């Protein structure tokens, strides 16, 4: 990939800029390491880690400010449980030394745990297992309505749900001493030689936190808690009464459907639970880590950008110094490409780290400077993502200066990687990249070293290095991946191999690599129900898979893959542009094959919006098909100059082939030959085997037009095997059609018997070509084949076959535009 000026790599090859996106997150705190790569699809994903310092890199601690902010979110409940201390209008939480406090919802959970202990052996194994799976998200998640909690318990154990409801009702409708007695009885769970709950278990810690928080409440706060419990229960009673009235007025069948839908929506999907009230520190941390994990692993299940930002604003309203919330806000802003909000949140994140002293506590006096240099590094990565290269260079220079003053070699390696990205916008140089890889290995940074190796492989693929050497280099990086369990880089490596094989024209090998990645199990532990592989690597591989199926005429299968891509990567997700481009290209090819040039022309605008180079090339193809030769030539000429400037070799060769076809159609056959020879030299220099084979076929066609069909047949044997082995169905049909034309032209000088044999062989090749064209519904080429076959059958005196071909030709000729059917007009 060559920056953000519209240039795109051929066949969606994973760009260096894309590669670095993974690194940008590796520098985050532990929960933040699961956040999605914030560096976008276009810029800043190369060898650099952006801020990829992290635990993954050996001795480094992770993003500056790995410590949790000491302020608990408990202070926000000023009206209910205790009044927080306020200094200059800023809430200072954790006043009483607890990270949690008692709420009516948590009292309902305490009742559930108490009843679960009472039930003992009365519960079946399956019910107990369901309840145990339910408890963890309930203990960690935000508060929810009692009706929602009851429904969750009923799905696991209906009998226990009734006991919980009765116990809560007795407590809410009783007296304050009933609640006091309930908390006194909770301590009995830890007594005895074999206690019901172990003190160090998840449930035990929760019980102890709640008992401690309750004991620290004053009498007025206890009374407010009791009042809140009554309101919590009464609200549920009122809702039950309203539901009963609605049940009487509603059709039972409709009610069943509604209940089924509610069950499907389910209380266990925490991402749907809005933070209706202030959260404790533990709840806030759980909410943030969960959303960050979903943003990386399955963005479709995370809250929508607007909803997530609303919840984050709610958190920051009560605790503006919550650094992790600012970082998640930064990631959320990147989802919608909001440069202002993302920059604002990123700066606030580092400001809060310094204000809360999280870095200085964990890193001593070094913490302050560490935050500053990584803030500058992340700011450089952010500017690079949005294409602000001058601002990125200034921020990077500042990060380098501070890192040199602090003698931070790890930070300097990441700066070096980002420096390579910025220098790549000006000139292609491997010096910085090779130096970065060597230094990364020296300092024990396998993640950064592996990304550097993959970027080197990609750069050398564009430079035309042999495929076997590139695969050996990727094998070395794979050893690092498996040794350090770098799951994301394993995926990127396989996607890289898929794209390289596609670049070199080996579709069979590309298909094998794509299937390997799709059948792999992730090494990362994720929550049940979360789709792990919603990453860019899988998007690239699935897009290649869809294109491969479309090229072989399996349009239904390609549509299914694209449908899956749309579900996995919705239009507002960060990788949606990949499948959008491939979808438009497949539709364009189908419209061109079917002769519907007006539809193909309407698709050009969408392709141009996603990839300007590809869009201009497709526009020229449409103009050529519509016989607007001069306009097509002007476009191709401009595109050729631009692609030569940015060194997009694959597109240069394709443009040269299209220009040669324009010269044929304009009867300038001698001008086409030097153009084709230039394309062939480039294809062989850069090891683009398939394009080289296609160029040889075009040269054979030129020789056929110039009256030397025997020479054309000789060179056809050199090129036709790769086309038949790895080519698209349309290219196979064109190749077989060209072979038949050359056989017929060569038969003119044969003896009568040999001539008949040559014509019979040509008819067989035409039948094969007809099968290929029918597979992709290419009616214009089918019409030409039928016309040619009818002439051959007439020459051989086979009247019945001739009449059949003539009838089929007439049917197609009436469907398609009537612009003449020359016997030899073009190779494709």
PDB file of N, CA and C in Angstrom, residues 622-714:
ATOM      1  N   UNK A 622     -14.833   0.280 -19.589  1.00  0.00           N
ATOM      2  CA  UNK A 622     -16.199   0.514 -20.065  1.00  0.00           C
ATOM      3  C   UNK A 622     -16.188   1.360 -21.336  1.00  0.00           C
ATOM      4  N   UNK A 623     -15.388   2.406 -21.356  1.00  0.00           N
ATOM      5  CA  UNK A 623     -15.310   3.256 -22.548  1.00  0.00           C
ATOM      6  C   UNK A 623     -14.808   2.453 -23.747  1.00  0.00           C
ATOM      7  N   UNK A 624     -13.845   1.580 -23.529  1.00  0.00           N
ATOM      8  CA  UNK A 624     -13.335   0.739 -24.619  1.00  0.00           C
ATOM      9  C   UNK A 624     -14.426  -0.183 -25.147  1.00  0.00           C
ATOM     10  N   UNK A 625     -15.209  -0.778 -24.230  1.00  0.00           N
ATOM     11  CA  UNK A 625     -16.294  -1.665 -24.657  1.00  0.00           C
ATOM     12  C   UNK A 625     -17.371  -0.907 -25.417  1.00  0.00           C
ATOM     13  N   UNK A 626     -17.550   0.384 -25.093  1.00  0.00           N
ATOM     14  CA  UNK A 626     -18.550   1.207 -25.783  1.00  0.00           C
ATOM     15  C   UNK A 626     -17.997   1.870 -27.037  1.00  0.00           C
ATOM     16  N   UNK A 627     -16.771   1.432 -27.453  1.00  0.00           N
ATOM     17  CA  UNK A 627     -16.124   1.945 -28.666  1.00  0.00           C
ATOM     18  C   UNK A 627     -15.795   3.427 -28.596  1.00  0.00           C
ATOM     19  N   UNK A 628     -15.606   3.971 -27.390  1.00  0.00           N
ATOM     20  CA  UNK A 628     -15.148   5.357 -27.235  1.00  0.00           C
ATOM     21  C   UNK A 628     -13.631   5.313 -27.050  1.00  0.00           C
ATOM     22  N   UNK A 629     -12.938   5.092 -28.169  1.00  0.00           N
ATOM     23  CA  UNK A 629     -11.513   4.774 -28.123  1.00  0.00           C
ATOM     24  C   UNK A 629     -10.657   5.945 -27.642  1.00  0.00           C
ATOM     25  N   UNK A 630     -10.918   7.135 -28.151  1.00  0.00           N
ATOM     26  CA  UNK A 630     -10.064   8.272 -27.789  1.00  0.00           C
ATOM     27  C   UNK A 630     -10.170   8.605 -26.305  1.00  0.00           C
ATOM     28  N   UNK A 631     -11.411   8.583 -25.762  1.00  0.00           N
ATOM     29  CA  UNK A 631     -11.586   8.868 -24.331  1.00  0.00           C
ATOM     30  C   UNK A 631     -10.906   7.795 -23.479  1.00  0.00           C
ATOM     31  N   UNK A 632     -11.057   6.526 -23.891  1.00  0.00           N
ATOM     32  CA  UNK A 632     -10.420   5.434 -23.149  1.00  0.00           C
ATOM     33  C   UNK A 632      -8.899   5.572 -23.185  1.00  0.00           C
ATOM     34  N   UNK A 633      -8.342   5.959 -24.334  1.00  0.00           N
ATOM     35  CA  UNK A 633      -6.895   6.093 -24.467  1.00  0.00           C
ATOM     36  C   UNK A 633      -6.358   7.207 -23.573  1.00  0.00           C
ATOM     37  N   UNK A 634      -7.079   8.332 -23.488  1.00  0.00           N
ATOM     38  CA  UNK A 634      -6.648   9.439 -22.631  1.00  0.00           C
ATOM     39  C   UNK A 634      -6.611   9.014 -21.159  1.00  0.00           C
ATOM     40  N   UNK A 635      -7.663   8.308 -20.738  1.00  0.00           N
ATOM     41  CA  UNK A 635      -7.696   7.849 -19.352  1.00  0.00           C
ATOM     42  C   UNK A 635      -6.549   6.889 -19.057  1.00  0.00           C
ATOM     43  N   UNK A 636      -6.332   5.930 -19.961  1.00  0.00           N
ATOM     44  CA  UNK A 636      -5.278   4.938 -19.751  1.00  0.00           C
ATOM     45  C   UNK A 636      -3.898   5.591 -19.748  1.00  0.00           C
ATOM     46  N   UNK A 637      -3.730   6.610 -20.583  1.00  0.00           N
ATOM     47  CA  UNK A 637      -2.440   7.295 -20.637  1.00  0.00           C
ATOM     48  C   UNK A 637      -2.144   7.987 -19.303  1.00  0.00           C
ATOM     49  N   UNK A 638      -3.147   8.684 -18.749  1.00  0.00           N
ATOM     50  CA  UNK A 638      -2.969   9.356 -17.461  1.00  0.00           C
ATOM     51  C   UNK A 638      -2.721   8.335 -16.345  1.00  0.00           C
ATOM     52  N   UNK A 639      -3.471   7.239 -16.394  1.00  0.00           N
ATOM     53  CA  UNK A 639      -3.329   6.210 -15.365  1.00  0.00           C
ATOM     54  C   UNK A 639      -1.949   5.564 -15.430  1.00  0.00           C
ATOM     55  N   UNK A 640      -1.446   5.359 -16.649  1.00  0.00           N
ATOM     56  CA  UNK A 640      -0.122   4.755 -16.817  1.00  0.00           C
ATOM     57  C   UNK A 640       0.963   5.629 -16.194  1.00  0.00           C
ATOM     58  N   UNK A 641       0.908   6.929 -16.423  1.00  0.00           N
ATOM     59  CA  UNK A 641       1.903   7.844 -15.863  1.00  0.00           C
ATOM     60  C   UNK A 641       1.846   7.831 -14.339  1.00  0.00           C
ATOM     61  N   UNK A 642       0.612   7.837 -13.805  1.00  0.00           N
ATOM     62  CA  UNK A 642       0.452   7.844 -12.348  1.00  0.00           C
ATOM     63  C   UNK A 642       0.967   6.552 -11.726  1.00  0.00           C
ATOM     64  N   UNK A 643       0.637   5.416 -12.327  1.00  0.00           N
ATOM     65  CA  UNK A 643       1.057   4.122 -11.760  1.00  0.00           C
ATOM     66  C   UNK A 643       2.566   3.931 -11.872  1.00  0.00           C
ATOM     67  N   UNK A 644       3.168   4.447 -12.932  1.00  0.00           N
ATOM     68  CA  UNK A 644       4.628   4.374 -13.041  1.00  0.00           C
ATOM     69  C   UNK A 644       5.293   5.230 -11.970  1.00  0.00           C
ATOM     70  N   UNK A 645       4.656   6.345 -11.627  1.00  0.00           N
ATOM     71  CA  UNK A 645       5.206   7.231 -10.616  1.00  0.00           C
ATOM     72  C   UNK A 645       5.178   6.589  -9.232  1.00  0.00           C
ATOM     73  N   UNK A 646       4.066   5.904  -8.922  1.00  0.00           N
ATOM     74  CA  UNK A 646       3.939   5.284  -7.597  1.00  0.00           C
ATOM     75  C   UNK A 646       4.421   3.832  -7.588  1.00  0.00           C
ATOM     76  N   UNK A 647       4.928   3.362  -8.723  1.00  0.00           N
ATOM     77  CA  UNK A 647       5.501   2.020  -8.849  1.00  0.00           C
ATOM     78  C   UNK A 647       4.484   0.916  -8.562  1.00  0.00           C
ATOM     79  N   UNK A 648       3.298   1.077  -9.091  1.00  0.00           N
ATOM     80  CA  UNK A 648       2.273   0.034  -9.011  1.00  0.00           C
ATOM     81  C   UNK A 648       2.394  -0.821 -10.264  1.00  0.00           C
ATOM     82  N   UNK A 649       3.308  -1.793 -10.213  1.00  0.00           N
ATOM     83  CA  UNK A 649       3.702  -2.532 -11.421  1.00  0.00           C
ATOM     84  C   UNK A 649       2.553  -3.342 -12.002  1.00  0.00           C
ATOM     85  N   UNK A 650       1.784  -3.989 -11.169  1.00  0.00           N
ATOM     86  CA  UNK A 650       0.697  -4.822 -11.675  1.00  0.00           C
ATOM     87  C   UNK A 650      -0.282  -3.993 -12.493  1.00  0.00           C
ATOM     88  N   UNK A 651      -0.663  -2.828 -11.987  1.00  0.00           N
ATOM     89  CA  UNK A 651      -1.585  -1.985 -12.723  1.00  0.00           C
ATOM     90  C   UNK A 651      -0.945  -1.427 -13.990  1.00  0.00           C
ATOM     91  N   UNK A 652       0.361  -1.146 -13.963  1.00  0.00           N
ATOM     92  CA  UNK A 652       1.055  -0.690 -15.172  1.00  0.00           C
ATOM     93  C   UNK A 652       0.922  -1.723 -16.285  1.00  0.00           C
ATOM     94  N   UNK A 653       1.117  -2.996 -15.935  1.00  0.00           N
ATOM     95  CA  UNK A 653       1.023  -4.061 -16.944  1.00  0.00           C
ATOM     96  C   UNK A 653      -0.394  -4.181 -17.474  1.00  0.00           C
ATOM     97  N   UNK A 654      -1.375  -4.093 -16.601  1.00  0.00           N
ATOM     98  CA  UNK A 654      -2.767  -4.195 -17.052  1.00  0.00           C
ATOM     99  C   UNK A 654      -3.138  -3.025 -17.964  1.00  0.00           C
ATOM    100  N   UNK A 655      -2.658  -1.850 -17.632  1.00  0.00           N
ATOM    101  CA  UNK A 655      -2.932  -0.685 -18.481  1.00  0.00           C
ATOM    102  C   UNK A 655      -2.285  -0.857 -19.848  1.00  0.00           C
ATOM    103  N   UNK A 656      -1.050  -1.372 -19.881  1.00  0.00           N
ATOM    104  CA  UNK A 656      -0.372  -1.598 -21.165  1.00  0.00           C
ATOM    105  C   UNK A 656      -1.138  -2.600 -22.024  1.00  0.00           C
ATOM    106  N   UNK A 657      -1.662  -3.662 -21.416  1.00  0.00           N
ATOM    107  CA  UNK A 657      -2.444  -4.652 -22.175  1.00  0.00           C
ATOM    108  C   UNK A 657      -3.718  -4.025 -22.745  1.00  0.00           C
ATOM    109  N   UNK A 658      -4.379  -3.178 -21.945  1.00  0.00           N
ATOM    110  CA  UNK A 658      -5.589  -2.513 -22.436  1.00  0.00           C
ATOM    111  C   UNK A 658      -5.266  -1.542 -23.568  1.00  0.00           C
ATOM    112  N   UNK A 659      -4.127  -0.858 -23.465  1.00  0.00           N
ATOM    113  CA  UNK A 659      -3.730   0.058 -24.538  1.00  0.00           C
ATOM    114  C   UNK A 659      -3.423  -0.713 -25.826  1.00  0.00           C
ATOM    115  N   UNK A 660      -2.811  -1.876 -25.689  1.00  0.00           N
ATOM    116  CA  UNK A 660      -2.539  -2.697 -26.873  1.00  0.00           C
ATOM    117  C   UNK A 660      -3.834  -3.100 -27.565  1.00  0.00           C
ATOM    118  N   UNK A 661      -4.844  -3.439 -26.770  1.00  0.00           N
ATOM    119  CA  UNK A 661      -6.141  -3.791 -27.367  1.00  0.00           C
ATOM    120  C   UNK A 661      -6.763  -2.603 -28.096  1.00  0.00           C
ATOM    121  N   UNK A 662      -6.588  -1.399 -27.541  1.00  0.00           N
ATOM    122  CA  UNK A 662      -7.082  -0.203 -28.229  1.00  0.00           C
ATOM    123  C   UNK A 662      -6.405  -0.025 -29.583  1.00  0.00           C
ATOM    124  N   UNK A 663      -5.113  -0.295 -29.630  1.00  0.00           N
ATOM    125  CA  UNK A 663      -4.392  -0.168 -30.900  1.00  0.00           C
ATOM    126  C   UNK A 663      -4.878  -1.202 -31.907  1.00  0.00           C
ATOM    127  N   UNK A 664      -5.186  -2.432 -31.447  1.00  0.00           N
ATOM    128  CA  UNK A 664      -5.730  -3.434 -32.360  1.00  0.00           C
ATOM    129  C   UNK A 664      -7.036  -2.962 -32.973  1.00  0.00           C
ATOM    130  N   UNK A 665      -7.903  -2.478 -32.101  1.00  0.00           N
ATOM    131  CA  UNK A 665      -9.225  -2.065 -32.578  1.00  0.00           C
ATOM    132  C   UNK A 665      -9.140  -0.860 -33.514  1.00  0.00           C
ATOM    133  N   UNK A 666      -8.048  -0.110 -33.368  1.00  0.00           N
ATOM    134  CA  UNK A 666      -7.851   1.043 -34.255  1.00  0.00           C
ATOM    135  C   UNK A 666      -6.997   0.667 -35.463  1.00  0.00           C
ATOM    136  N   UNK A 667      -6.737  -0.642 -35.649  1.00  0.00           N
ATOM    137  CA  UNK A 667      -5.945  -1.160 -36.773  1.00  0.00           C
ATOM    138  C   UNK A 667      -4.506  -0.677 -36.748  1.00  0.00           C
ATOM    139  N   UNK A 668      -3.983  -0.380 -35.557  1.00  0.00           N
ATOM    140  CA  UNK A 668      -2.575   0.011 -35.416  1.00  0.00           C
ATOM    141  C   UNK A 668      -1.812  -1.169 -34.819  1.00  0.00           C
ATOM    142  N   UNK A 669      -1.742  -2.265 -35.580  1.00  0.00           N
ATOM    143  CA  UNK A 669      -1.198  -3.504 -35.039  1.00  0.00           C
ATOM    144  C   UNK A 669       0.288  -3.402 -34.731  1.00  0.00           C
ATOM    145  N   UNK A 670       1.021  -2.664 -35.547  1.00  0.00           N
ATOM    146  CA  UNK A 670       2.468  -2.573 -35.318  1.00  0.00           C
ATOM    147  C   UNK A 670       2.791  -1.754 -34.065  1.00  0.00           C
ATOM    148  N   UNK A 671       1.913  -0.795 -33.712  1.00  0.00           N
ATOM    149  CA  UNK A 671       2.148   0.010 -32.502  1.00  0.00           C
ATOM    150  C   UNK A 671       1.909  -0.824 -31.246  1.00  0.00           C
ATOM    151  N   UNK A 672       1.035  -1.825 -31.375  1.00  0.00           N
ATOM    152  CA  UNK A 672       0.706  -2.644 -30.201  1.00  0.00           C
ATOM    153  C   UNK A 672       1.868  -3.528 -29.775  1.00  0.00           C
ATOM    154  N   UNK A 673       2.705  -3.945 -30.727  1.00  0.00           N
ATOM    155  CA  UNK A 673       3.783  -4.889 -30.399  1.00  0.00           C
ATOM    156  C   UNK A 673       4.782  -4.331 -29.380  1.00  0.00           C
ATOM    157  N   UNK A 674       5.335  -3.134 -29.549  1.00  0.00           N
ATOM    158  CA  UNK A 674       6.263  -2.620 -28.525  1.00  0.00           C
ATOM    159  C   UNK A 674       5.616  -2.478 -27.147  1.00  0.00           C
ATOM    160  N   UNK A 675       4.338  -2.134 -27.135  1.00  0.00           N
ATOM    161  CA  UNK A 675       3.631  -2.007 -25.863  1.00  0.00           C
ATOM    162  C   UNK A 675       3.549  -3.367 -25.165  1.00  0.00           C
ATOM    163  N   UNK A 676       3.250  -4.399 -25.934  1.00  0.00           N
ATOM    164  CA  UNK A 676       3.153  -5.737 -25.352  1.00  0.00           C
ATOM    165  C   UNK A 676       4.522  -6.237 -24.887  1.00  0.00           C
ATOM    166  N   UNK A 677       5.547  -5.944 -25.639  1.00  0.00           N
ATOM    167  CA  UNK A 677       6.884  -6.375 -25.236  1.00  0.00           C
ATOM    168  C   UNK A 677       7.325  -5.665 -23.950  1.00  0.00           C
ATOM    169  N   UNK A 678       6.949  -4.397 -23.806  1.00  0.00           N
ATOM    170  CA  UNK A 678       7.240  -3.680 -22.561  1.00  0.00           C
ATOM    171  C   UNK A 678       6.517  -4.318 -21.382  1.00  0.00           C
ATOM    172  N   UNK A 679       5.239  -4.697 -21.594  1.00  0.00           N
ATOM    173  CA  UNK A 679       4.473  -5.348 -20.531  1.00  0.00           C
ATOM    174  C   UNK A 679       5.077  -6.701 -20.165  1.00  0.00           C
ATOM    175  N   UNK A 680       5.532  -7.455 -21.184  1.00  0.00           N
ATOM    176  CA  UNK A 680       6.122  -8.766 -20.923  1.00  0.00           C
ATOM    177  C   UNK A 680       7.426  -8.634 -20.138  1.00  0.00           C
ATOM    178  N   UNK A 681       8.231  -7.632 -20.467  1.00  0.00           N
ATOM    179  CA  UNK A 681       9.487  -7.426 -19.744  1.00  0.00           C
ATOM    180  C   UNK A 681       9.226  -7.094 -18.277  1.00  0.00           C
ATOM    181  N   UNK A 682       8.240  -6.253 -18.023  1.00  0.00           N
ATOM    182  CA  UNK A 682       7.901  -5.906 -16.643  1.00  0.00           C
ATOM    183  C   UNK A 682       7.379  -7.116 -15.878  1.00  0.00           C
ATOM    184  N   UNK A 683       6.502  -7.898 -16.509  1.00  0.00           N
ATOM    185  CA  UNK A 683       5.913  -9.060 -15.835  1.00  0.00           C
ATOM    186  C   UNK A 683       6.979 -10.076 -15.459  1.00  0.00           C
ATOM    187  N   UNK A 684       7.947 -10.284 -16.345  1.00  0.00           N
ATOM    188  CA  UNK A 684       9.012 -11.249 -16.036  1.00  0.00           C
ATOM    189  C   UNK A 684       9.994 -10.696 -15.014  1.00  0.00           C
ATOM    190  N   UNK A 685      10.245  -9.376 -15.060  1.00  0.00           N
ATOM    191  CA  UNK A 685      11.164  -8.775 -14.100  1.00  0.00           C
ATOM    192  C   UNK A 685      10.615  -8.858 -12.685  1.00  0.00           C
ATOM    193  N   UNK A 686       9.293  -8.687 -12.541  1.00  0.00           N
ATOM    194  CA  UNK A 686       8.678  -8.685 -11.209  1.00  0.00           C
ATOM    195  C   UNK A 686       8.030 -10.026 -10.862  1.00  0.00           C
ATOM    196  N   UNK A 687       8.350 -11.072 -11.630  1.00  0.00           N
ATOM    197  CA  UNK A 687       7.903 -12.447 -11.336  1.00  0.00           C
ATOM    198  C   UNK A 687       6.385 -12.588 -11.299  1.00  0.00           C
ATOM    199  N   UNK A 688       5.685 -11.791 -12.092  1.00  0.00           N
ATOM    200  CA  UNK A 688       4.224 -11.877 -12.158  1.00  0.00           C
ATOM    201  C   UNK A 688       3.871 -12.871 -13.259  1.00  0.00           C
ATOM    202  N   UNK A 689       3.883 -14.145 -12.913  1.00  0.00           N
ATOM    203  CA  UNK A 689       3.795 -15.211 -13.906  1.00  0.00           C
ATOM    204  C   UNK A 689       2.488 -15.177 -14.685  1.00  0.00           C
ATOM    205  N   UNK A 690       1.391 -14.964 -13.968  1.00  0.00           N
ATOM    206  CA  UNK A 690       0.110 -15.014 -14.668  1.00  0.00           C
ATOM    207  C   UNK A 690      -0.022 -13.860 -15.663  1.00  0.00           C
ATOM    208  N   UNK A 691       0.397 -12.664 -15.245  1.00  0.00           N
ATOM    209  CA  UNK A 691       0.344 -11.532 -16.171  1.00  0.00           C
ATOM    210  C   UNK A 691       1.290 -11.746 -17.347  1.00  0.00           C
ATOM    211  N   UNK A 692       2.420 -12.406 -17.095  1.00  0.00           N
ATOM    212  CA  UNK A 692       3.337 -12.720 -18.191  1.00  0.00           C
ATOM    213  C   UNK A 692       2.667 -13.661 -19.192  1.00  0.00           C
ATOM    214  N   UNK A 693       1.954 -14.680 -18.679  1.00  0.00           N
ATOM    215  CA  UNK A 693       1.246 -15.610 -19.566  1.00  0.00           C
ATOM    216  C   UNK A 693       0.162 -14.889 -20.366  1.00  0.00           C
ATOM    217  N   UNK A 694      -0.544 -13.993 -19.717  1.00  0.00           N
ATOM    218  CA  UNK A 694      -1.588 -13.238 -20.413  1.00  0.00           C
ATOM    219  C   UNK A 694      -0.979 -12.337 -21.495  1.00  0.00           C
ATOM    220  N   UNK A 695       0.180 -11.783 -21.204  1.00  0.00           N
ATOM    221  CA  UNK A 695       0.848 -10.944 -22.199  1.00  0.00           C
ATOM    222  C   UNK A 695       1.306 -11.772 -23.401  1.00  0.00           C
ATOM    223  N   UNK A 696       1.804 -12.978 -23.142  1.00  0.00           N
ATOM    224  CA  UNK A 696       2.211 -13.858 -24.242  1.00  0.00           C
ATOM    225  C   UNK A 696       1.010 -14.200 -25.116  1.00  0.00           C
ATOM    226  N   UNK A 697      -0.142 -14.432 -24.515  1.00  0.00           N
ATOM    227  CA  UNK A 697      -1.348 -14.698 -25.309  1.00  0.00           C
ATOM    228  C   UNK A 697      -1.678 -13.502 -26.199  1.00  0.00           C
ATOM    229  N   UNK A 698      -1.519 -12.306 -25.663  1.00  0.00           N
ATOM    230  CA  UNK A 698      -1.769 -11.113 -26.475  1.00  0.00           C
ATOM    231  C   UNK A 698      -0.755 -10.988 -27.606  1.00  0.00           C
ATOM    232  N   UNK A 699       0.495 -11.361 -27.330  1.00  0.00           N
ATOM    233  CA  UNK A 699       1.499 -11.352 -28.398  1.00  0.00           C
ATOM    234  C   UNK A 699       1.160 -12.370 -29.481  1.00  0.00           C
ATOM    235  N   UNK A 700       0.665 -13.533 -29.076  1.00  0.00           N
ATOM    236  CA  UNK A 700       0.251 -14.543 -30.049  1.00  0.00           C
ATOM    237  C   UNK A 700      -0.886 -14.017 -30.922  1.00  0.00           C
ATOM    238  N   UNK A 701      -1.805 -13.282 -30.313  1.00  0.00           N
ATOM    239  CA  UNK A 701      -2.896 -12.709 -31.085  1.00  0.00           C
ATOM    240  C   UNK A 701      -2.365 -11.677 -32.084  1.00  0.00           C
ATOM    241  N   UNK A 702      -1.357 -10.882 -31.659  1.00  0.00           N
ATOM    242  CA  UNK A 702      -0.758  -9.901 -32.577  1.00  0.00           C
ATOM    243  C   UNK A 702      -0.111 -10.601 -33.761  1.00  0.00           C
ATOM    244  N   UNK A 703       0.574 -11.704 -33.491  1.00  0.00           N
ATOM    245  CA  UNK A 703       1.196 -12.443 -34.589  1.00  0.00           C
ATOM    246  C   UNK A 703       0.144 -13.047 -35.515  1.00  0.00           C
ATOM    247  N   UNK A 704      -0.978 -13.461 -34.947  1.00  0.00           N
ATOM    248  CA  UNK A 704      -2.068 -13.981 -35.779  1.00  0.00           C
ATOM    249  C   UNK A 704      -2.591 -12.892 -36.712  1.00  0.00           C
ATOM    250  N   UNK A 705      -2.753 -11.677 -36.191  1.00  0.00           N
ATOM    251  CA  UNK A 705      -3.249 -10.573 -37.007  1.00  0.00           C
ATOM    252  C   UNK A 705      -2.226 -10.204 -38.088  1.00  0.00           C
ATOM    253  N   UNK A 706      -0.948 -10.296 -37.757  1.00  0.00           N
ATOM    254  CA  UNK A 706       0.102  -9.930 -38.703  1.00  0.00           C
ATOM    255  C   UNK A 706       0.382 -11.039 -39.718  1.00  0.00           C
ATOM    256  N   UNK A 707      -0.340 -12.165 -39.629  1.00  0.00           N
ATOM    257  CA  UNK A 707      -0.256 -13.196 -40.661  1.00  0.00           C
ATOM    258  C   UNK A 707       0.793 -14.251 -40.418  1.00  0.00           C
ATOM    259  N   UNK A 708       1.194 -14.468 -39.167  1.00  0.00           N
ATOM    260  CA  UNK A 708       2.145 -15.554 -38.866  1.00  0.00           C
ATOM    261  C   UNK A 708       1.535 -16.457 -37.791  1.00  0.00           C
ATOM    262  N   UNK A 709       0.454 -17.191 -38.167  1.00  0.00           N
ATOM    263  CA  UNK A 709      -0.240 -18.023 -37.166  1.00  0.00           C
ATOM    264  C   UNK A 709       0.604 -19.181 -36.644  1.00  0.00           C
ATOM    265  N   UNK A 710       1.564 -19.702 -37.498  1.00  0.00           N
ATOM    266  CA  UNK A 710       2.383 -20.813 -37.017  1.00  0.00           C
ATOM    267  C   UNK A 710       3.242 -20.384 -35.821  1.00  0.00           C
ATOM    268  N   UNK A 711       3.823 -19.181 -35.934  1.00  0.00           N
ATOM    269  CA  UNK A 711       4.613 -18.666 -34.812  1.00  0.00           C
ATOM    270  C   UNK A 711       3.731 -18.405 -33.593  1.00  0.00           C
ATOM    271  N   UNK A 712       2.506 -17.960 -33.854  1.00  0.00           N
ATOM    272  CA  UNK A 712       1.568 -17.720 -32.752  1.00  0.00           C
ATOM    273  C   UNK A 712       1.259 -19.020 -32.020  1.00  0.00           C
ATOM    274  N   UNK A 713       1.076 -20.125 -32.778  1.00  0.00           N
ATOM    275  CA  UNK A 713       0.798 -21.413 -32.136  1.00  0.00           C
ATOM    276  C   UNK A 713       1.981 -21.878 -31.286  1.00  0.00           C
ATOM    277  N   UNK A 714       3.188 -21.607 -31.757  1.00  0.00           N
ATOM    278  CA  UNK A 714       4.378 -22.043 -31.021  1.00  0.00           C
ATOM    279  C   UNK A 714       4.470 -21.361 -29.650  1.00  0.00           C
TER     280      UNK A 714
END
